[in-house]
Coordinates of C-alpha atoms and ligand atoms in Angstrom, one line a residue:
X1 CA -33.5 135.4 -54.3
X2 CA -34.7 138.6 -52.5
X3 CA -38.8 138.8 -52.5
X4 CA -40.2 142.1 -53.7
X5 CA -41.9 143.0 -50.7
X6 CA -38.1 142.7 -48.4
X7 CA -36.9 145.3 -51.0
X8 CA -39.9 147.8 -49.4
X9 CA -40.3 149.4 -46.4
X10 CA -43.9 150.4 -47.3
X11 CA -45.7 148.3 -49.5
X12 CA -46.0 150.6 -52.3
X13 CA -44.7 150.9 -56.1
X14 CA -44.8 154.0 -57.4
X15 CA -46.0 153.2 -61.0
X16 CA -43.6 153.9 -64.1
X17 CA -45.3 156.4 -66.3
X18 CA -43.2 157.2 -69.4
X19 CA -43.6 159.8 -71.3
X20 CA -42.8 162.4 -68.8
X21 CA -44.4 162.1 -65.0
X22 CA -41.9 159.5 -63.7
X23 CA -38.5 161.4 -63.0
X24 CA -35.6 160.6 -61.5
X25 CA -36.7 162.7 -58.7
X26 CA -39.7 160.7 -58.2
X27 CA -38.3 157.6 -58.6
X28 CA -35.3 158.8 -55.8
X29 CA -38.5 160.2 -53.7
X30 CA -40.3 157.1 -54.1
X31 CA -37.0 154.9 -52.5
X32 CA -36.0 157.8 -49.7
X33 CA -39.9 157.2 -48.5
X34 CA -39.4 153.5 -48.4
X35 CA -40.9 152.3 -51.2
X36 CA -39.8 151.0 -54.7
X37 CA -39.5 153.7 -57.5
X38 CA -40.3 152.5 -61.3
X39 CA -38.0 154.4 -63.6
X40 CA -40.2 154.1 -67.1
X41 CA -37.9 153.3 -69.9
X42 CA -40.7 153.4 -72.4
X43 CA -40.4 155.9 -75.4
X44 CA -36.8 156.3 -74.4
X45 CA -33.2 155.0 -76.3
X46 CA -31.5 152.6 -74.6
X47 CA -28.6 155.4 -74.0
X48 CA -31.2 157.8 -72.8
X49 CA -32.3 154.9 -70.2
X50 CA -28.9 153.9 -69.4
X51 CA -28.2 157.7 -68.2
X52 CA -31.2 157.6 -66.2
X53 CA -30.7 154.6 -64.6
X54 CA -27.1 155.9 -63.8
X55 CA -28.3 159.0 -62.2
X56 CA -31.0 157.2 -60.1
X57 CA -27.8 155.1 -58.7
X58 CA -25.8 158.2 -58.3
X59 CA -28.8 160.0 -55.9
X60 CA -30.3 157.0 -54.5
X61 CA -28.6 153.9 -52.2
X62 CA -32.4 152.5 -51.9
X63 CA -33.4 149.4 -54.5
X64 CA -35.6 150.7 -57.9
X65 CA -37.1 148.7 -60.6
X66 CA -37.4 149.8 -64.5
X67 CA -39.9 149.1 -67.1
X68 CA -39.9 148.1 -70.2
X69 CA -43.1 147.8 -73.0
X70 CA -42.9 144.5 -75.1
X71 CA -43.7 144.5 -78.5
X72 CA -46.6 143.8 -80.6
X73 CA -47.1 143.2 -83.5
X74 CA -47.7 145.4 -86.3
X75 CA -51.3 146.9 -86.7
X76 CA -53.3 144.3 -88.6
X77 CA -55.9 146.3 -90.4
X78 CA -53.8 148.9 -92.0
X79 CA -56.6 150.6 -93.9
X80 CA -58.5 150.9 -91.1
X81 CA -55.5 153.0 -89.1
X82 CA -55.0 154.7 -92.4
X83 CA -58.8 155.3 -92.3
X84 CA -58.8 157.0 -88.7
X85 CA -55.5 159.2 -89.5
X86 CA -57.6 160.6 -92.7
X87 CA -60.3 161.5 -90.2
X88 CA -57.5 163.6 -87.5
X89 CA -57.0 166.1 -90.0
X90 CA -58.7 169.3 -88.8
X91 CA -57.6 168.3 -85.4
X92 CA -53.6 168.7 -87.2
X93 CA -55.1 171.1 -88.9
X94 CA -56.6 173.1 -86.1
X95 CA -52.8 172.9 -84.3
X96 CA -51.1 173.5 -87.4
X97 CA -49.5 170.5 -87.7
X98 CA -49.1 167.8 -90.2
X99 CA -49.4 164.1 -88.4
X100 CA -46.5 161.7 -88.0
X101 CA -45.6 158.6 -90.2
X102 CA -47.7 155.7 -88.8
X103 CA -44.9 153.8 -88.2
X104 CA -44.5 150.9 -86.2
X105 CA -41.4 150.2 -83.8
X106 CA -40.3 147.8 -80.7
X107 CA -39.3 150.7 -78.4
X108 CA -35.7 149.8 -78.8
X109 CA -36.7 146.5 -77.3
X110 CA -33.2 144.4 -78.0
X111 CA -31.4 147.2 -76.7
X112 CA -33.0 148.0 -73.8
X113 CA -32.8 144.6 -72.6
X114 CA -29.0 144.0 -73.2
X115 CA -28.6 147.3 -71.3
X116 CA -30.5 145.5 -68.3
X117 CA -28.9 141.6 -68.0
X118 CA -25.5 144.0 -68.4
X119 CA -26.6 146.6 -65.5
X120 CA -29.2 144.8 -63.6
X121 CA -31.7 146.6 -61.5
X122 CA -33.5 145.3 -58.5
X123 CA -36.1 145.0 -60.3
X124 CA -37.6 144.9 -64.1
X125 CA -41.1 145.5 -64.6
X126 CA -42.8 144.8 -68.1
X127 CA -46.2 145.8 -70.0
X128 CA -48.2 145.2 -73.0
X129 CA -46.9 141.6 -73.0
X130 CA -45.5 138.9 -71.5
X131 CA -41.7 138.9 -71.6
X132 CA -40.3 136.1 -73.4
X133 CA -39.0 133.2 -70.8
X134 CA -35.4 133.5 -72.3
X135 CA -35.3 137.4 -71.4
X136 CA -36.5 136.6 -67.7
X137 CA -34.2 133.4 -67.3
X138 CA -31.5 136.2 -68.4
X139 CA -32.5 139.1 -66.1
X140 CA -33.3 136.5 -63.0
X141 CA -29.8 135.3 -63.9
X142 CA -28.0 138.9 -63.7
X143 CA -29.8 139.4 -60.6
X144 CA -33.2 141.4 -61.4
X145 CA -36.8 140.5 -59.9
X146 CA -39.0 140.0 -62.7
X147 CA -42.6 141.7 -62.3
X148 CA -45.1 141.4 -65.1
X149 CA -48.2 143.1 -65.6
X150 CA -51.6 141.9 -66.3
X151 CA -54.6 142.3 -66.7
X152 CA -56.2 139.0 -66.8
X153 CA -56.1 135.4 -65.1
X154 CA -54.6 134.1 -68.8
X155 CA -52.3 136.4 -68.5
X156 CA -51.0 136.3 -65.3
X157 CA -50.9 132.0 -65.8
X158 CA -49.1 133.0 -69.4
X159 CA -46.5 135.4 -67.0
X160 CA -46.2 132.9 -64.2
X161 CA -45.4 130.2 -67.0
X162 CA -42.9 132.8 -68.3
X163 CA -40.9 132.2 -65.2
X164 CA -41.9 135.9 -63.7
X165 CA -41.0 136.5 -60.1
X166 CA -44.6 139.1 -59.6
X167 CA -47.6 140.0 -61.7
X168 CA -48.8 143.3 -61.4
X169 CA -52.3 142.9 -61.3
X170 CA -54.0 146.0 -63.0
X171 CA -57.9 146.9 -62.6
X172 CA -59.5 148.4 -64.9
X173 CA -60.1 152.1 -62.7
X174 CA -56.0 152.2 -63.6
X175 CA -54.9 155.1 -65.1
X176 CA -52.6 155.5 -68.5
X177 CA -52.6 152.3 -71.3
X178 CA -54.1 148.9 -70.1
X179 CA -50.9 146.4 -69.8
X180 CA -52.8 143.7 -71.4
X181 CA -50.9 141.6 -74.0
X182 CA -53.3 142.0 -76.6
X183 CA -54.9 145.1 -77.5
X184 CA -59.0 142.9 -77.5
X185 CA -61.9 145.0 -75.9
X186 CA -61.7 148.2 -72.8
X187 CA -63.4 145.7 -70.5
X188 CA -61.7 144.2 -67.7
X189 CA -62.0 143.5 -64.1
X190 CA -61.8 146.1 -61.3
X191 CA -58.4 145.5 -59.5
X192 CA -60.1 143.5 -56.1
X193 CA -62.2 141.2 -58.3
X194 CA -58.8 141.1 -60.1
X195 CA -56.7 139.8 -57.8
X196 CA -59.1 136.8 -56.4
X197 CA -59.3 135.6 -60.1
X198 CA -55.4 135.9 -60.4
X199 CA -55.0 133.8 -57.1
X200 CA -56.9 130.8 -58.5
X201 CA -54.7 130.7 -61.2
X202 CA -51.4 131.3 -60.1
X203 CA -49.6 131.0 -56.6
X204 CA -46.9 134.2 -57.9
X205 CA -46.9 137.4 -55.0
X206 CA -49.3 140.1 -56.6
X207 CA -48.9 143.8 -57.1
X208 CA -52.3 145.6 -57.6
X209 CA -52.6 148.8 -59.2
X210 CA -55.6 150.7 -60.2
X211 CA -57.6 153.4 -58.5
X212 CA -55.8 153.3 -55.8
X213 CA -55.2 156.3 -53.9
X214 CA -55.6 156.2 -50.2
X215 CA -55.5 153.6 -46.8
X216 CA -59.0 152.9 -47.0
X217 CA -58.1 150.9 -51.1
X218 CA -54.6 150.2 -49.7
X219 CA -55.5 147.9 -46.7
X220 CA -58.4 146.1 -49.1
X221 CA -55.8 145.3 -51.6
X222 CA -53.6 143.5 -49.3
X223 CA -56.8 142.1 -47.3
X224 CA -57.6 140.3 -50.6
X225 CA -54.2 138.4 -51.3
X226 CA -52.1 141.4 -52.8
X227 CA -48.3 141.6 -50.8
X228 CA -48.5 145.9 -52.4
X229 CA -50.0 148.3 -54.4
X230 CA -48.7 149.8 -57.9
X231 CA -50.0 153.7 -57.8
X232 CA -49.5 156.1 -60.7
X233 CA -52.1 158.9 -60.2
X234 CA -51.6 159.4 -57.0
X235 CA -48.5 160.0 -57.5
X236 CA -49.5 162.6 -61.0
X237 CA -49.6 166.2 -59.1
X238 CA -46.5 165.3 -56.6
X239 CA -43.9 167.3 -56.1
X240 CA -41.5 165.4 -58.1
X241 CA -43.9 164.4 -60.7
X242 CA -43.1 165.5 -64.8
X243 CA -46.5 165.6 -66.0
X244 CA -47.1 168.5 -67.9
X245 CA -48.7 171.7 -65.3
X246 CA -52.3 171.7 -68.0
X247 CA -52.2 167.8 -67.1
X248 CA -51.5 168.5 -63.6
X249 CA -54.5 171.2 -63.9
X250 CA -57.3 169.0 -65.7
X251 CA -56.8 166.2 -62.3
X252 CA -57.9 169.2 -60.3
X253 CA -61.0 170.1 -62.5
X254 CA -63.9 168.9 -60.3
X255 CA -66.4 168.8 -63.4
X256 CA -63.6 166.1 -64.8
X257 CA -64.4 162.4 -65.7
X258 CA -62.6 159.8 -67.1
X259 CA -62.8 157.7 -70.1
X260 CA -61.4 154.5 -71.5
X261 CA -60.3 155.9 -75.3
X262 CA -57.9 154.3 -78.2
X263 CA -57.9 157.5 -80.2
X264 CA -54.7 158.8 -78.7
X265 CA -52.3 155.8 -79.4
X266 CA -54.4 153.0 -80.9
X267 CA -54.1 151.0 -77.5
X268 CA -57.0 151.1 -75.0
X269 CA -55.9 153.7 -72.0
X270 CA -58.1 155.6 -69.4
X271 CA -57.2 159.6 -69.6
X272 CA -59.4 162.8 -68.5
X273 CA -62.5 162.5 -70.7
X274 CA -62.1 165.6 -73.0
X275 CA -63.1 166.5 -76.6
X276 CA -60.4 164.5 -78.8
X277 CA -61.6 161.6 -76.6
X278 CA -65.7 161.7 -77.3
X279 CA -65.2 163.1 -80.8
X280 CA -62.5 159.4 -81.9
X281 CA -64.4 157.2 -80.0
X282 CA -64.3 155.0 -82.7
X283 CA -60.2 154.9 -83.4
X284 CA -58.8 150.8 -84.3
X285 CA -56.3 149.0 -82.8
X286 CA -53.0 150.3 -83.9
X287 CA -50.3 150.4 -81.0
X288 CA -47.8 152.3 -81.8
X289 CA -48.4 153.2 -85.4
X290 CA -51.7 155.7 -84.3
X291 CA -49.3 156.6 -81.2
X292 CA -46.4 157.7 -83.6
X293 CA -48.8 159.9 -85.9
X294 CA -50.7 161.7 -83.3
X295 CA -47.4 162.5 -81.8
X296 CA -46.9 165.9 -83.5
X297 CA -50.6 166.9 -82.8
X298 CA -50.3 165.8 -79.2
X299 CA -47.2 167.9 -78.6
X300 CA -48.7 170.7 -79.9
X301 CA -51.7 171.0 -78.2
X302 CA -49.7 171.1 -75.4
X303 CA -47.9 174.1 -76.6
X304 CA -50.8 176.0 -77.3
X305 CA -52.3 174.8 -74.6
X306 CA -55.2 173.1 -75.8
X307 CA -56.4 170.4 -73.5
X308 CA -59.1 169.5 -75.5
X309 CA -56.5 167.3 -77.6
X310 CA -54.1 166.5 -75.4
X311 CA -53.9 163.2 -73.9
X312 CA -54.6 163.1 -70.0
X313 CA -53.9 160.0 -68.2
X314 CA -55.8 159.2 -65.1
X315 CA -57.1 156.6 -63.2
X316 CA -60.5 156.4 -61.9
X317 CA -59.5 158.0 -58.6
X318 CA -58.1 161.5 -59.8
X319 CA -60.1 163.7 -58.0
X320 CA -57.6 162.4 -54.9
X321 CA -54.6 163.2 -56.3
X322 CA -53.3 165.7 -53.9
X323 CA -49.9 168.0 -55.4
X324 CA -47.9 166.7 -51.9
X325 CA -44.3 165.7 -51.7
X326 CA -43.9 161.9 -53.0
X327 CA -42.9 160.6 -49.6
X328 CA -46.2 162.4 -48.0
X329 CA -48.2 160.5 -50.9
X330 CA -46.3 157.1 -49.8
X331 CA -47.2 158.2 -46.0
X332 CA -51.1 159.1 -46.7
X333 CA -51.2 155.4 -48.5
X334 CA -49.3 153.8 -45.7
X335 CA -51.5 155.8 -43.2
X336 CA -53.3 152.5 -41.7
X337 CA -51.2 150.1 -41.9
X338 CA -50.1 148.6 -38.7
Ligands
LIG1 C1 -49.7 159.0 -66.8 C2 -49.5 157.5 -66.7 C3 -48.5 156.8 -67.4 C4 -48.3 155.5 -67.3 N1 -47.3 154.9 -67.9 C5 -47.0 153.6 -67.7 C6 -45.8 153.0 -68.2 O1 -45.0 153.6 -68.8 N2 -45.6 151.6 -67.9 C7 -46.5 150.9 -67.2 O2 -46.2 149.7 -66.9 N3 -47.6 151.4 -66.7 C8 -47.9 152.8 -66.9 N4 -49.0 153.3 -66.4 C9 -49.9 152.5 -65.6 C10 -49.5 152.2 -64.2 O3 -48.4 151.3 -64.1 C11 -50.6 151.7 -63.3 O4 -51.1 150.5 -63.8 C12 -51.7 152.7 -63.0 O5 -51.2 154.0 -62.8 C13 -52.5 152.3 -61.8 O6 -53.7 153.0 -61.7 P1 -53.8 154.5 -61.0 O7 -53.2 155.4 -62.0 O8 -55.2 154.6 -60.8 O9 -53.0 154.4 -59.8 C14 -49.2 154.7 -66.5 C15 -50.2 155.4 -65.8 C16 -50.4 156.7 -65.9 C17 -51.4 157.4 -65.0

């Protein structure tokens, strides 16, 4: 089968981020420039991914990959996510909202699959879990590379015992939700120590994302074992990026920090450090139920236009996100390669 790194040109993966930055233009950008464009089919129907994935064939001849999130399991201290929703109120209440039902869901899991062994992409990228062996044997068999995310030498040998093609190797500067498997602790490693700890454990090609946003990180990350790099804020204020123009904004803000926080989704995730973020630093586990109630208060901050409780991915290298074309992004992170 096809390595990853023969489907590039460049040795760069621009990073799936659902929920609105990744578009089909980016994804197409991402392929025209020579490297491999993530569609992200999280939060999305299988039909409404299906459509996507059609339109990224009809625009693009160049090879793409699409991600899915694996399920969890439902939050297991209930009160405690019923707890944290009591204590959101005046934030719904200060955007005139009421919250969402804490539900929980499997992102359309069963159906997103069978949409992918029956219309197989180049590649299929997972995260927040290691995909069962049976769904990899399935994709591998319909012709898909199989690249799993981790953020861990456990998980990456979990992954590689999966039968996965590629780990993703993510640091712990990496913008947007950690792809660990289980929802324990912010901690982590930062993406180089990553990767050597990965190698010991596992022979599989690695992708490393995380902070990465220029040569300089680029050339390290292949210097220490990686075959390419997996960027996502880099990619935030591009041309072709979706994220919303006050998100776009906030990665300008030179008085900006980031922050790891769970009080947006109930899942450990490293956004702009702003008021919703320092006031919940104490939110519980509980991915996607807290993700699903804060959903009506996060869209309508955005409406209104307050930042202060919106959620604001970024990586630990945002203040280099530059609002270029995708492929001058690809080119800037390519710059030094020989
Ligand atoms: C806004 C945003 C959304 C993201 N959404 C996803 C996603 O849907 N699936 C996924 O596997 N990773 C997602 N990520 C994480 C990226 O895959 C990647 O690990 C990360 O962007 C790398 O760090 P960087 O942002 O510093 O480049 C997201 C990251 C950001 C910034």
């Amino acid at each position: 089968m096809t390595a990853l790194v023969d489907l590039l040109r460049h040795p760069v993966v621009a990073a799936p981020m659902a929920g609105g930055p990744t578009t089909v233009e980016l994804v197409v950008a991402a392929g025209e420039a020579g490297a491999l464009g993530l569609v992200a089919g999280g939060y999305k129907s299988a039909g409404a991914l299906g459509e996507e994935l059609g339109e990224v064939r009809r625009r693009s001849p160049h090879p793409f990959g699409v991600n899915l999130f694996v399920p969890g399991a439902p939050a297991a201290d209930v009160e405690a996510v019923a707890a944290y929703l009591r204590s959101l109120q005046a934030d719904a209440a200060a955007v005139g909202v009421a919250l969402g039902e804490a539900a929980w869901d499997d992102d359309g899991w069963d159906d997103k699959v069978q949409l992918l062994v029956g219309d197989p992409p180049p590649v299929v990228s997972f995260t927040f879990g290691c995909p069962p062996p049976a769904v990899v044997t399935a994709l591998q068999a319909a012709g898909s590379l199989v690249l799993a995310s981790v953020t861990s030498p456990p998980e990456a040998a979990a992954a590689a015992a999966a039968g996965a093609d590629a780990v993703c190797v993510q640091g712990i500067e990496a913008g947007g939700h950690r792809a660990s498997f289980s929802d324990a602790g912010p901690g982590g490693l930062a993406v180089l120590d990553l990767i050597a700890a990965v190698k010991a454990v596992t022979d599989l090609p690695q992708v490393a994302a995380g902070g990465i946003m220029g040569p300089s990180q680029v050339r390290q990350a292949l210097q220490a074992g990686a075959v390419a790099v997996q960027c996502g804020t880099a990619f935030l204020r591009s041309a072709e990026s979706g994220a919303q123009r006050l998100h776009q904004q906030a990665l300008a803000d030179p008085s900006a920090t980031t922050a790891m926080t769970r009080a947006f989704s109930g899942r450990w995730a490293r956004g702009i450090a702003n008021r919703f973020v320092t006031d919940h630093g104490d939110a519980p586990a509980g991915y996607p139920e807290i993700n699903n109630a804060t959903r009506p208060l996060r869209r309508a901050a955005a409406a209104q236009g307050d930042t202060d409780r919106m959620s604001l991915w970024a990586g630990t290298g945002f203040a280099l996100a530059r609002p270029w074309p995708a492929a001058r992004v690809v080119e800037h992170l390519c710059g030094d390669l020989p």
